[in-house]
Short mmCIF file of C-alpha atoms in Angstrom, two decimals:
data_model
loop_
_atom_site.label_atom_id
_atom_site.label_comp_id
_atom_site.label_asym_id
_atom_site.label_seq_id
_atom_site.Cartn_x
_atom_site.Cartn_y
_atom_site.Cartn_z
CA MET Z 1 0.00 0.00 0.00
CA LYS Z 2 1.22 3.47 -0.78
CA LYS Z 3 2.53 5.75 1.87
CA GLN Z 4 -0.19 8.17 2.96
CA SER Z 5 0.99 11.69 2.24
CA THR Z 6 -2.08 13.94 2.56
CA PRO Z 7 -5.17 13.48 4.74
CA ILE Z 8 -8.32 12.39 2.91
CA ASP Z 9 -11.44 14.39 3.70
CA GLU Z 10 -14.40 12.06 3.12
CA SER Z 11 -16.90 14.84 3.80
CA GLN Z 12 -15.80 16.66 0.64
CA HIS Z 13 -16.71 15.07 -2.68
CA LEU Z 14 -14.83 16.65 -5.56
CA ILE Z 15 -16.39 14.29 -8.07
CA SER Z 16 -19.72 12.56 -7.63
CA ILE Z 17 -21.13 10.24 -10.29
CA LYS Z 18 -24.50 8.51 -10.05
CA GLY Z 19 -26.05 5.95 -12.40
CA LEU Z 20 -23.72 6.78 -15.31
CA LYS Z 21 -24.46 4.93 -18.54
CA LYS Z 22 -22.74 5.30 -21.88
CA SER Z 23 -23.16 3.39 -25.13
CA PHE Z 24 -21.69 3.72 -28.61
CA GLY Z 25 -24.43 2.53 -30.93
CA ASP Z 26 -25.45 -0.88 -29.66
CA LEU Z 27 -22.26 -1.29 -27.67
CA HIS Z 28 -22.99 -0.68 -23.98
CA ILE Z 29 -19.73 0.48 -22.36
CA LEU Z 30 -20.75 1.86 -18.97
CA ARG Z 31 -23.84 0.24 -17.45
CA GLY Z 32 -24.53 2.20 -14.29
CA ILE Z 33 -21.49 3.67 -12.58
CA ASP Z 34 -21.52 5.26 -9.12
CA LEU Z 35 -18.29 6.92 -8.01
CA GLU Z 36 -17.12 9.49 -5.50
CA LEU Z 37 -13.72 11.13 -5.31
CA TYR Z 38 -12.85 12.55 -1.90
CA LYS Z 39 -10.59 15.53 -1.36
CA GLY Z 40 -6.95 14.52 -1.08
CA GLU Z 41 -7.27 10.92 -2.28
CA ASN Z 42 -5.82 8.98 -5.18
CA LEU Z 43 -8.57 6.78 -6.57
CA VAL Z 44 -7.52 4.01 -8.94
CA VAL Z 45 -9.99 2.63 -11.49
CA LEU Z 46 -8.74 -0.80 -12.51
CA GLY Z 47 -9.98 -2.87 -15.39
CA ARG Z 48 -9.16 -4.67 -18.59
CA SER Z 49 -8.72 -2.82 -21.88
CA GLY Z 50 -12.01 -1.87 -23.49
CA THR Z 51 -14.04 -1.81 -20.27
CA GLY Z 52 -14.68 1.93 -20.56
CA LYS Z 53 -12.10 3.32 -18.12
CA SER Z 54 -10.94 6.04 -20.52
CA VAL Z 55 -14.55 6.77 -21.49
CA LEU Z 56 -15.26 7.38 -17.79
CA ILE Z 57 -12.61 10.11 -17.41
CA LYS Z 58 -13.47 11.62 -20.77
CA ILE Z 59 -17.04 12.03 -19.46
CA ILE Z 60 -15.71 13.58 -16.24
CA SER Z 61 -13.70 16.14 -18.22
CA GLY Z 62 -16.63 16.88 -20.55
CA LEU Z 63 -15.03 15.42 -23.69
CA LEU Z 64 -17.90 12.93 -23.97
CA LYS Z 65 -21.51 13.26 -22.87
CA PRO Z 66 -23.20 10.63 -20.73
CA ASP Z 67 -26.33 8.88 -22.01
CA GLU Z 68 -27.84 8.60 -18.52
CA GLY Z 69 -26.88 9.54 -14.98
CA THR Z 70 -25.36 12.60 -13.35
CA VAL Z 71 -21.71 13.70 -13.19
CA HIS Z 72 -20.88 16.44 -10.68
CA VAL Z 73 -17.35 17.86 -10.69
CA LEU Z 74 -16.51 20.51 -8.06
CA GLY Z 75 -20.24 21.11 -7.67
CA TYR Z 76 -20.98 21.57 -11.39
CA GLU Z 77 -23.04 19.09 -13.39
CA VAL Z 78 -20.62 18.67 -16.29
CA ASP Z 79 -23.06 17.97 -19.13
CA LYS Z 80 -25.51 20.70 -18.08
CA ILE Z 81 -23.20 23.71 -17.83
CA SER Z 82 -22.43 26.17 -20.64
CA ILE Z 83 -19.26 25.85 -22.75
CA LYS Z 84 -17.76 28.91 -21.01
CA GLU Z 85 -18.39 27.39 -17.56
CA LEU Z 86 -17.00 24.07 -18.76
CA GLN Z 87 -13.81 25.78 -20.00
CA LYS Z 88 -13.39 27.44 -16.59
CA LEU Z 89 -14.03 24.14 -14.82
CA ARG Z 90 -11.49 22.37 -17.03
CA LEU Z 91 -8.77 24.67 -15.72
CA LYS Z 92 -9.26 23.02 -12.33
CA ILE Z 93 -8.92 19.55 -13.86
CA GLY Z 94 -5.59 18.23 -15.11
CA PHE Z 95 -5.81 15.49 -17.74
CA SER Z 96 -2.74 13.35 -18.40
CA PHE Z 97 -3.32 11.43 -21.63
CA GLN Z 98 -2.20 7.87 -22.34
CA SER Z 99 -0.27 9.09 -25.38
CA SER Z 100 0.95 12.20 -23.48
CA ALA Z 101 -0.65 14.26 -26.29
CA LEU Z 102 2.15 16.82 -26.42
CA TYR Z 103 1.78 19.35 -29.26
CA ASP Z 104 4.45 18.00 -31.55
CA SER Z 105 4.96 21.22 -33.52
CA MET Z 106 5.94 23.07 -30.32
CA THR Z 107 8.95 22.84 -28.01
CA VAL Z 108 8.53 21.69 -24.40
CA LYS Z 109 8.55 25.34 -23.31
CA GLU Z 110 5.84 26.27 -25.82
CA ASN Z 111 3.78 23.23 -24.75
CA LEU Z 112 3.83 24.47 -21.16
CA GLU Z 113 3.25 28.11 -22.16
CA PHE Z 114 0.21 27.22 -24.26
CA PRO Z 115 -2.43 26.83 -21.50
CA LEU Z 116 -0.83 29.48 -19.31
CA VAL Z 117 -0.77 32.26 -21.91
CA ARG Z 118 -4.37 31.62 -22.90
CA ASN Z 119 -5.84 31.32 -19.43
CA SER Z 120 -3.68 33.57 -17.24
CA ALA Z 121 -3.54 36.83 -19.16
CA HIS Z 122 -2.44 38.76 -16.06
CA LEU Z 123 0.94 36.97 -15.87
CA THR Z 124 4.07 38.74 -17.12
CA LYS Z 125 6.64 37.00 -19.34
CA LYS Z 126 8.97 36.67 -16.35
CA GLU Z 127 6.27 35.05 -14.22
CA ILE Z 128 5.39 32.63 -17.02
CA ALA Z 129 9.06 31.69 -17.44
CA PHE Z 130 9.39 31.18 -13.68
CA GLN Z 131 6.31 28.95 -13.51
CA ILE Z 132 7.52 26.85 -16.45
CA GLU Z 133 10.92 26.31 -14.87
CA ASP Z 134 9.34 25.57 -11.49
CA VAL Z 135 7.01 22.90 -12.82
CA LEU Z 136 9.71 21.37 -15.04
CA GLU Z 137 12.01 21.16 -12.04
CA GLY Z 138 9.17 19.44 -10.18
CA VAL Z 139 9.05 16.65 -12.75
CA GLY Z 140 12.86 16.57 -13.01
CA LEU Z 141 13.13 17.68 -16.64
CA LEU Z 142 14.38 21.26 -16.56
CA GLN Z 143 17.03 20.38 -19.14
CA ALA Z 144 14.32 19.51 -21.71
CA LEU Z 145 13.03 23.12 -21.87
CA ASN Z 146 13.94 23.75 -25.50
CA GLN Z 147 13.60 20.21 -26.82
CA MET Z 148 10.93 19.04 -29.24
CA PRO Z 149 8.58 16.23 -28.08
CA SER Z 150 10.04 13.95 -30.76
CA GLU Z 151 13.43 14.18 -29.04
CA LEU Z 152 12.07 12.85 -25.72
CA SER Z 153 11.67 9.26 -24.50
CA GLY Z 154 8.25 7.80 -23.61
CA GLY Z 155 8.78 8.36 -19.89
CA GLN Z 156 9.98 11.94 -20.45
CA ARG Z 157 6.95 12.68 -22.61
CA LYS Z 158 4.68 11.40 -19.81
CA ARG Z 159 6.45 13.68 -17.32
CA ILE Z 160 6.11 16.71 -19.61
CA GLY Z 161 2.44 15.82 -20.18
CA ILE Z 162 1.92 15.82 -16.40
CA ALA Z 163 3.90 19.07 -16.07
CA ARG Z 164 1.69 20.73 -18.69
CA THR Z 165 -1.40 19.92 -16.65
CA LEU Z 166 0.23 20.92 -13.34
CA ILE Z 167 1.13 24.37 -14.62
CA MET Z 168 -2.51 25.41 -14.24
CA ARG Z 169 -2.44 24.22 -10.57
CA PRO Z 170 -5.43 21.87 -10.92
CA GLU Z 171 -7.46 20.59 -7.96
CA ILE Z 172 -8.18 17.27 -9.67
CA MET Z 173 -5.79 15.15 -11.75
CA LEU Z 174 -7.06 12.53 -14.20
CA TYR Z 175 -4.38 10.05 -15.32
CA ASP Z 176 -5.20 7.83 -18.31
CA GLU Z 177 -2.98 4.74 -18.20
CA PRO Z 178 0.07 6.63 -16.85
CA THR Z 179 2.40 3.63 -17.06
CA ALA Z 180 1.21 2.07 -20.33
CA GLY Z 181 4.04 1.25 -22.71
CA LEU Z 182 6.84 2.12 -20.28
CA ASP Z 183 9.66 -0.08 -18.94
CA PRO Z 184 9.39 -1.24 -15.28
CA ILE Z 185 11.90 1.28 -13.92
CA THR Z 186 10.22 4.21 -15.66
CA CYS Z 187 6.86 2.88 -14.38
CA ILE Z 188 8.18 3.09 -10.80
CA GLU Z 189 9.39 6.66 -11.47
CA ILE Z 190 5.99 7.68 -12.86
CA ASN Z 191 4.19 6.09 -9.88
CA LYS Z 192 6.50 8.02 -7.56
CA LEU Z 193 5.79 11.22 -9.49
CA ILE Z 194 2.01 10.68 -9.14
CA ASN Z 195 2.43 10.43 -5.34
CA GLU Z 196 4.72 13.47 -5.30
CA VAL Z 197 2.18 15.49 -7.30
CA GLN Z 198 -0.52 14.56 -4.78
CA ALA Z 199 1.66 15.66 -1.86
CA GLN Z 200 3.17 18.78 -3.41
CA TYR Z 201 0.15 20.20 -5.25
CA ASN Z 202 -2.60 18.87 -2.92
CA THR Z 203 -4.42 17.28 -5.81
CA SER Z 204 -7.05 14.58 -5.74
CA SER Z 205 -6.66 12.10 -8.56
CA ILE Z 206 -8.39 9.42 -10.55
CA ILE Z 207 -5.87 7.01 -12.02
CA ILE Z 208 -7.06 4.80 -14.83
CA THR Z 209 -4.88 1.74 -15.23
CA HIS Z 210 -4.69 -1.99 -15.79
CA ASP Z 211 -1.26 -2.11 -14.14
CA LEU Z 212 -1.50 -3.62 -10.64
CA THR Z 213 1.88 -2.24 -9.54
CA CYS Z 214 0.70 1.25 -10.42
CA ALA Z 215 -2.61 0.64 -8.61
CA LYS Z 216 -0.87 -0.68 -5.52
CA SER Z 217 1.74 2.06 -5.26
CA THR Z 218 -0.47 5.07 -6.07
CA GLY Z 219 -4.01 4.20 -4.96
CA ASP Z 220 -5.58 5.12 -1.63
CA ARG Z 221 -8.71 3.38 -2.87
CA VAL Z 222 -9.20 0.99 -5.78
CA MET Z 223 -12.36 0.40 -7.82
CA MET Z 224 -12.51 -2.64 -10.09
CA LEU Z 225 -14.44 -2.05 -13.32
CA LEU Z 226 -15.85 -5.20 -14.88
CA GLU Z 227 -18.41 -5.42 -17.69
CA GLY Z 228 -19.42 -1.76 -17.36
CA ARG Z 229 -19.97 -1.80 -13.58
CA PHE Z 230 -17.82 -1.53 -10.48
CA ALA Z 231 -17.44 -5.05 -9.14
CA GLN Z 232 -15.40 -4.25 -6.02
CA THR Z 233 -14.22 -1.18 -4.10
CA GLY Z 234 -11.76 -0.80 -1.26
CA THR Z 235 -8.06 -0.77 -0.59
CA PHE Z 236 -5.87 -2.75 -3.00
CA GLU Z 237 -5.72 -5.65 -0.53
CA GLU Z 238 -9.48 -5.60 0.07
CA VAL Z 239 -10.29 -5.64 -3.64
CA PHE Z 240 -8.05 -8.62 -4.37
CA ALA Z 241 -9.21 -10.50 -1.29
CA SER Z 242 -12.53 -10.81 -3.14
CA GLU Z 243 -13.68 -14.27 -4.12
CA ASP Z 244 -15.04 -13.00 -7.43
CA GLU Z 245 -13.46 -15.28 -10.02
CA ARG Z 246 -13.12 -12.48 -12.59
CA ILE Z 247 -11.09 -10.37 -10.15
CA GLN Z 248 -8.87 -13.28 -9.21
CA THR Z 249 -8.26 -14.06 -12.89
CA PHE Z 250 -7.33 -10.42 -13.53
CA TYR Z 251 -4.91 -10.50 -10.59
CA LYS Z 252 -3.31 -13.79 -11.64
CA TYR Z 253 -2.83 -12.85 -15.30
CA ASN Z 254 -1.51 -9.39 -14.46
CA PHE Z 255 1.36 -10.77 -12.45
CA THR Z 256 2.06 -13.95 -14.43
CA SER Z 257 2.20 -11.94 -17.69
CA MET G 1 -24.41 16.45 -33.89
CA GLN G 2 -23.89 13.63 -31.43
CA LYS G 3 -27.37 12.33 -32.26
CA TYR G 4 -26.38 12.07 -35.91
CA ARG G 5 -23.14 10.33 -35.08
CA HIS G 6 -25.08 7.79 -33.02
CA TYR G 7 -27.54 7.40 -35.85
CA SER G 8 -24.66 6.82 -38.22
CA SER G 9 -22.94 4.22 -36.04
CA SER G 10 -26.15 2.42 -35.11
CA MET G 11 -27.00 2.25 -38.81
CA LYS G 12 -23.66 0.61 -39.47
CA ARG G 13 -24.25 -1.97 -36.74
CA SER G 14 -27.87 -2.77 -37.49
CA GLY G 15 -27.57 -2.56 -41.28
CA LYS G 16 -30.85 -0.56 -41.47
CA TYR G 17 -30.80 2.51 -43.71
CA ILE G 18 -33.41 5.03 -44.89
CA VAL G 19 -32.42 4.86 -48.58
CA SER G 20 -29.12 2.99 -48.82
CA ARG G 21 -25.89 3.04 -46.84
CA LYS G 22 -24.05 5.30 -49.29
CA ILE G 23 -26.88 7.77 -49.86
CA ASP G 24 -27.68 8.03 -46.13
CA GLN G 25 -24.01 8.61 -45.41
CA ILE G 26 -23.80 11.39 -48.02
CA PHE G 27 -26.65 13.28 -46.30
CA ILE G 28 -25.11 12.75 -42.86
CA ASN G 29 -21.77 14.08 -44.15
CA LEU G 30 -23.46 17.07 -45.79
CA TYR G 31 -25.16 17.89 -42.49
CA ASP G 32 -21.81 17.60 -40.68
CA VAL G 33 -20.16 19.93 -43.23
CA TYR G 34 -23.03 22.44 -42.84
CA LYS G 35 -22.57 22.41 -39.02
CA PHE G 36 -18.80 22.75 -39.42
CA ILE G 37 -19.08 25.82 -41.71
CA LEU G 38 -21.74 27.36 -39.44
CA ARG G 39 -19.45 26.88 -36.44
CA PHE G 40 -16.63 28.64 -38.32
CA PHE G 41 -18.78 31.75 -38.86
CA LYS G 42 -19.88 31.69 -35.21
CA GLU G 43 -16.36 31.31 -33.85
CA VAL G 44 -14.70 33.81 -36.18
CA LEU G 45 -16.85 36.68 -34.92
CA PHE G 46 -16.40 36.31 -31.18
CA PRO G 47 -13.25 36.78 -29.02
CA PRO G 48 -10.72 35.59 -28.05
CA TYR G 49 -9.02 36.15 -31.41
CA GLU G 50 -5.90 34.15 -32.27
CA PHE G 51 -4.14 36.88 -34.30
CA LYS G 52 -0.66 35.49 -33.72
CA GLU G 53 -1.65 32.05 -34.98
CA VAL G 54 -3.44 33.54 -38.03
CA VAL G 55 -0.22 35.39 -38.94
CA ARG G 56 1.82 32.21 -38.42
CA GLN G 57 -0.56 30.24 -40.64
CA CYS G 58 -0.45 32.99 -43.31
CA TYR G 59 3.33 32.62 -43.28
CA GLU G 60 3.12 28.80 -43.49
CA ILE G 61 0.46 28.79 -46.20
CA GLY G 62 1.44 31.88 -48.16
CA TYR G 63 5.16 32.49 -47.89
CA LYS G 64 6.15 28.82 -47.92
CA SER G 65 4.12 28.21 -51.09
CA LEU G 66 6.00 30.93 -53.00
CA PRO G 67 8.76 28.76 -54.55
CA LEU G 68 6.27 26.27 -55.99
CA ILE G 69 3.90 29.02 -57.15
CA THR G 70 6.77 30.99 -58.73
CA LEU G 71 7.96 27.99 -60.71
CA THR G 72 4.48 26.92 -61.83
CA GLY G 73 3.31 30.45 -62.64
CA PHE G 74 6.44 31.32 -64.62
CA ILE G 75 6.32 28.12 -66.68
CA THR G 76 2.56 28.52 -67.29
CA GLY G 77 3.06 32.05 -68.69
CA LEU G 78 6.07 31.07 -70.78
CA VAL G 79 4.60 27.88 -72.24
CA PHE G 80 1.15 29.34 -72.85
CA THR G 81 2.70 32.19 -74.85
CA LYS G 82 4.98 29.81 -76.75
CA GLN G 83 2.08 27.48 -77.62
CA SER G 84 -0.27 30.31 -78.65
CA ARG G 85 2.26 32.00 -80.95
CA PRO G 86 1.99 29.66 -84.01
CA SER G 87 -1.83 29.94 -84.13
CA LEU G 88 -1.73 33.74 -83.98
CA ALA G 89 1.21 33.88 -86.42
CA ASP G 90 -0.97 32.11 -89.03
CA PHE G 91 -3.24 35.17 -88.99
CA GLY G 92 -0.38 37.65 -88.62
CA ALA G 93 -1.73 38.61 -85.23
CA THR G 94 1.24 38.03 -82.92
CA SER G 95 0.84 41.61 -81.67
CA TRP G 96 -2.31 40.40 -79.90
CA LEU G 97 -0.29 37.90 -77.94
CA PRO G 98 0.16 40.02 -74.76
CA SER G 99 -3.57 40.75 -74.67
CA LEU G 100 -4.56 37.15 -75.25
CA VAL G 101 -2.15 35.82 -72.66
CA SER G 102 -3.07 38.38 -70.01
CA ILE G 103 -6.81 37.75 -70.43
CA ALA G 104 -6.26 33.99 -70.16
CA ILE G 105 -3.95 34.34 -67.16
CA ILE G 106 -5.98 36.87 -65.17
CA ARG G 107 -9.41 35.42 -65.91
CA ALA G 108 -8.68 31.71 -65.63
CA LEU G 109 -5.14 30.34 -65.52
CA ALA G 110 -3.66 32.14 -62.51
CA PRO G 111 -6.64 31.58 -60.16
CA LEU G 112 -6.99 27.97 -61.23
CA VAL G 113 -3.27 27.10 -61.18
CA THR G 114 -2.83 28.77 -57.76
CA ALA G 115 -5.87 27.02 -56.33
CA LEU G 116 -4.90 23.58 -57.65
CA ILE G 117 -1.29 23.89 -56.51
CA THR G 118 -2.28 25.06 -53.03
CA ALA G 119 -5.05 22.45 -52.80
CA GLY G 120 -2.33 19.84 -53.30
CA LYS G 121 0.29 21.42 -51.07
CA VAL G 122 -1.67 23.22 -48.35
CA GLY G 123 -4.87 21.12 -48.36
CA SER G 124 -3.00 17.87 -47.83
CA GLN G 125 -0.78 19.51 -45.20
CA ILE G 126 -3.78 20.78 -43.21
CA GLY G 127 -5.62 17.45 -43.53
CA ALA G 128 -2.62 15.42 -42.40
CA GLU G 129 -1.63 17.81 -39.60
CA LEU G 130 -5.08 18.02 -38.01
CA GLY G 131 -5.66 14.31 -38.66
CA SER G 132 -2.54 13.29 -36.79
CA MET G 133 -3.35 15.76 -33.98
CA ASN G 134 -6.74 14.07 -33.71
CA VAL G 135 -5.23 10.58 -33.66
CA THR G 136 -2.67 11.46 -30.98
CA GLU G 137 -5.30 13.17 -28.77
CA GLN G 138 -3.65 16.60 -29.15
CA ILE G 139 -7.02 18.15 -30.03
CA ASP G 140 -8.57 16.63 -26.87
CA ALA G 141 -5.58 17.89 -24.85
CA MET G 142 -6.18 21.40 -26.15
CA GLU G 143 -9.84 21.18 -25.23
CA VAL G 144 -9.23 20.03 -21.66
CA SER G 145 -6.63 22.75 -21.13
CA GLY G 146 -9.33 25.39 -21.48
CA THR G 147 -8.51 26.32 -25.09
CA ASN G 148 -11.04 26.17 -27.90
CA PRO G 149 -9.28 23.88 -30.44
CA PHE G 150 -11.74 24.76 -33.20
CA LYS G 151 -10.82 28.43 -32.88
CA PHE G 152 -7.08 27.79 -32.59
CA LEU G 153 -6.72 25.12 -35.27
CA VAL G 154 -9.62 25.48 -37.71
CA VAL G 155 -10.58 29.16 -37.71
CA THR G 156 -6.96 30.31 -38.04
CA ARG G 157 -6.20 27.97 -40.94
CA MET G 158 -9.43 28.77 -42.78
CA LEU G 159 -8.79 32.51 -42.40
CA ALA G 160 -5.20 32.09 -43.58
CA THR G 161 -6.16 30.18 -46.74
CA THR G 162 -8.98 32.66 -47.47
CA PHE G 163 -6.58 35.63 -47.19
CA MET G 164 -3.51 34.10 -48.80
CA ILE G 165 -4.85 32.29 -51.90
CA PRO G 166 -6.06 35.57 -53.55
CA LEU G 167 -2.66 37.16 -52.78
CA LEU G 168 -0.87 34.13 -54.20
CA ALA G 169 -3.08 34.33 -57.31
CA VAL G 170 -2.10 37.99 -57.83
CA TYR G 171 1.53 36.93 -57.47
CA THR G 172 0.97 34.08 -59.97
CA CYS G 173 -0.45 36.62 -62.46
CA ILE G 174 2.68 38.77 -62.15
CA VAL G 175 5.08 35.84 -62.46
CA SER G 176 3.15 34.34 -65.40
CA LEU G 177 3.18 37.68 -67.22
CA ILE G 178 6.94 37.89 -66.65
CA GLY G 179 7.28 34.41 -68.19
CA SER G 180 5.12 35.52 -71.10
CA TYR G 181 7.13 38.75 -71.54
CA ILE G 182 10.38 36.78 -71.80
CA ASN G 183 8.97 34.81 -74.70
CA VAL G 184 7.48 37.89 -76.39
CA ASN G 185 10.72 39.83 -75.89
CA GLN G 186 12.78 37.01 -77.40
CA ASN G 187 10.71 37.06 -80.58
CA GLU G 188 9.55 40.64 -81.01
CA GLN G 189 12.07 42.64 -78.93
CA THR G 190 9.14 44.41 -77.24
CA SER G 191 9.96 46.69 -74.32
CA TYR G 192 8.57 45.77 -70.91
CA SER G 193 6.43 48.91 -70.70
CA SER G 194 4.80 48.38 -74.08
CA PHE G 195 4.18 44.70 -73.17
CA VAL G 196 2.45 45.75 -69.96
CA VAL G 197 0.35 48.40 -71.71
CA SER G 198 -0.86 46.00 -74.40
CA ALA G 199 -1.34 43.20 -71.86
CA LEU G 200 -3.56 45.27 -69.61
CA GLN G 201 -5.51 47.29 -72.19
CA ASN G 202 -8.24 44.64 -72.50
CA ILE G 203 -8.49 43.81 -68.81
CA SER G 204 -11.62 45.19 -67.18
CA PHE G 205 -12.43 45.82 -63.54
CA LEU G 206 -14.86 42.89 -63.70
CA ASP G 207 -12.00 40.56 -64.73
CA LEU G 208 -9.93 41.56 -61.73
CA PHE G 209 -12.86 41.61 -59.34
CA SER G 210 -14.18 38.20 -60.42
CA SER G 211 -10.69 36.69 -60.09
CA ILE G 212 -10.32 38.03 -56.56
CA ILE G 213 -13.79 36.77 -55.58
CA LYS G 214 -13.08 33.41 -57.20
CA THR G 215 -9.74 32.93 -55.46
CA THR G 216 -11.22 33.99 -52.12
CA LEU G 217 -13.84 31.29 -52.61
CA PHE G 218 -11.15 28.77 -53.61
CA GLY G 219 -9.09 29.67 -50.53
CA PHE G 220 -12.06 29.26 -48.22
CA THR G 221 -12.86 25.91 -49.85
CA ILE G 222 -9.29 24.60 -49.51
CA GLY G 223 -9.16 25.61 -45.84
CA ALA G 224 -12.63 24.31 -45.02
CA VAL G 225 -12.15 20.95 -46.74
CA GLY G 226 -8.65 20.39 -45.30
CA CYS G 227 -9.75 21.32 -41.79
CA TYR G 228 -12.99 19.32 -41.97
CA GLN G 229 -11.24 16.19 -43.20
CA GLY G 230 -8.44 16.46 -40.63
CA TYR G 231 -10.57 17.50 -37.66
CA ASN G 232 -13.05 14.68 -38.26
CA SER G 233 -10.58 12.02 -39.34
CA SER G 234 -11.12 8.54 -38.01
CA LYS G 235 -8.62 7.27 -35.46
CA GLY G 236 -5.51 5.47 -36.66
CA THR G 237 -2.80 6.13 -39.20
CA GLU G 238 -5.10 5.07 -42.05
CA GLY G 239 -7.45 7.90 -41.00
CA VAL G 240 -4.62 10.45 -41.35
CA GLY G 241 -3.79 9.22 -44.86
CA LYS G 242 -7.44 9.32 -45.86
CA ALA G 243 -7.86 12.82 -44.43
CA ALA G 244 -4.88 14.14 -46.41
CA ASN G 245 -5.99 12.39 -49.58
CA SER G 246 -9.64 13.45 -49.46
CA ALA G 247 -8.62 17.03 -48.54
CA VAL G 248 -6.92 17.25 -51.95
CA VAL G 249 -9.45 15.31 -54.03
CA VAL G 250 -12.56 17.00 -52.60
CA SER G 251 -11.11 20.52 -52.76
CA MET G 252 -9.97 20.06 -56.39
CA PHE G 253 -13.42 18.78 -57.31
CA LEU G 254 -15.12 21.73 -55.59
CA ILE G 255 -12.68 24.23 -57.15
CA PHE G 256 -13.71 23.11 -60.65
CA ILE G 257 -17.42 23.32 -59.75
CA GLU G 258 -16.92 26.82 -58.31
CA GLU G 259 -14.92 27.87 -61.39
CA ILE G 260 -17.80 26.85 -63.66
CA LEU G 261 -20.37 28.64 -61.48
CA VAL G 262 -18.38 31.89 -61.21
CA VAL G 263 -17.66 31.96 -64.94
CA GLN G 264 -21.38 31.54 -65.67
CA ILE G 265 -22.28 34.36 -63.29
CA VAL G 266 -19.57 36.72 -64.61
CA ASN G 267 -20.51 36.02 -68.23
CA ALA G 268 -24.13 36.78 -67.41
CA ILE G 269 -23.06 40.12 -65.86
CA ARG G 270 -20.70 40.91 -68.73
#
C-alpha cells in the first residue's frame, strides 16, 4: 500500500457520479457507474482494456456526454453547464493522456506556455518563465526546456504531459494509463511522481490503469471495473481478497504476464 | 451532432438505412459539413481572437508556397505564350499575344493554377496535420486545457487560406506575365512597358474583381475541406492518410465546380 501523504477528507466530494451509462451505438460500455472522489485521495480505477475506463474520465472532463446519470465535478453538473463554464471548470482539472498528447509542432517550453498564456492573461513574461521552470524542475526535466517532443523518450513525454497539466495548478488530476508502454523502472518513477504530485500540489486524482503495480503504489482506494460496472471497491488488498473469479483471474494474469 | 453520429454508427451496426448506406451517409456528411461551416462563422466573430496564430498560418500557407507558385506560374506564362504564338502567327496577329495571354492568365489560368497547386500542397498539409493531432489526442488535450481547439486550429487555418490564396493568385499573375514577356521579348524585342500596356488594355475591372472573388472562394474551400477532413478524421494512421488524400481530391473537385459557377455568373453580368 502506498505511503499516505495527505489526509483524505471524506466529507468533501470533488467528483460525484450517479447511475452513469454510456453506449456507442449498440455497444454498452458503462452500465450504471456510481463513483465518489474525496478531497486529497488517489482513486484508482482498474480494469481490462475496453471496459470503458478512458470513457469514464473523458465524461468527467466533458469530452464525452453521458447517455444517462449525473456527473458532478466541483459542484458543477458537467453535461448541463455552458461551454464557457466548462472551459473554466477544465482549468481546475488536469488530464494526463495515455499518449501524453504533447503538441508535436511546439517545443517543451511552448507546450507548457500554451495553457498558461491563454488562461492567465495577467501573468508577465517573467512570471510565465518562472512557472515553467518551477514545474519542469518538479518533474525533473528542466534540461528539456527547449527540446521538441520527438526528441524525448516515452517516460519523459509522460512527465512533460503531467507538467503541462500541473502548470494550471489543478485541484483534480485525471491520469489515463500513466504507465502504459513504459519499462518497469520508468513505471516506478511515474508512480513516484504521481504520489509526489498529490503531496506537493494537494491534488485529488483518478488514475485509470490496468497495471497492478501502479494501482498498488499510487491508490488510496481501488475500484474494479468489470463489464461496465464496479465489481469491487476498497483498498488494494481488500479488492483482491474478493472471491469474485473475474477479479482473481485479472490478478493472476496481471502478475504472471 | 452527437445524435447524428449515433444514428450513423447504429445504422452501421444494425444494417438498417433510410435509402441505402451510401446515400444516407452522403446526407449525414453534408449535415456535418453544414454544421462545421456554421461553427466557423460563429467562432470567427467572437473573441478571443488568435491573431498570432493567423499570422503564423499565413506565413506557413502563403510564404512557404511561394517557390512552388513561382515555378508553376512562370512556366505557365512562358509555355502558354509559346504554344499560342503559331496559331496567332498564321493570322499575322502576334501583336495580340500580350492581350490574349493576359486575359487567359488573369481570368482563368492564374486563379486555377494557384488554387490547384495550393489544394495539393496546403490542403494535404492541413488534412494530415489536423488528422494526426486528432489521432494522438492533441485536439482533446487542447480542449481540456481550457482552449477552444476549433478556434485555434480550424478558424486560423481557414482565415489564412482565405486571405492568402487571392494574394498568391495575384503573385501568380505577375510571375506568369513575366514568363510571357520573356517569350514575347525574345521574338519581337518588345519593351517591358509596351508589353504591360498592351497586356492590360483589355483587362476590365470585372475581370480583376471576379478573379479576386473566385480565389477567395477557392481559398475558403481549400481551408474548409482540409480542416474538416483532418478535424473529423477517423482514429488510426489510415485515417490520417485518408484525411490528407480526401482534402486534396474533394477541394480540387469543388474548385472546378466553383470555377464553372463563377464563370457563368460573370458572363451573365458581362
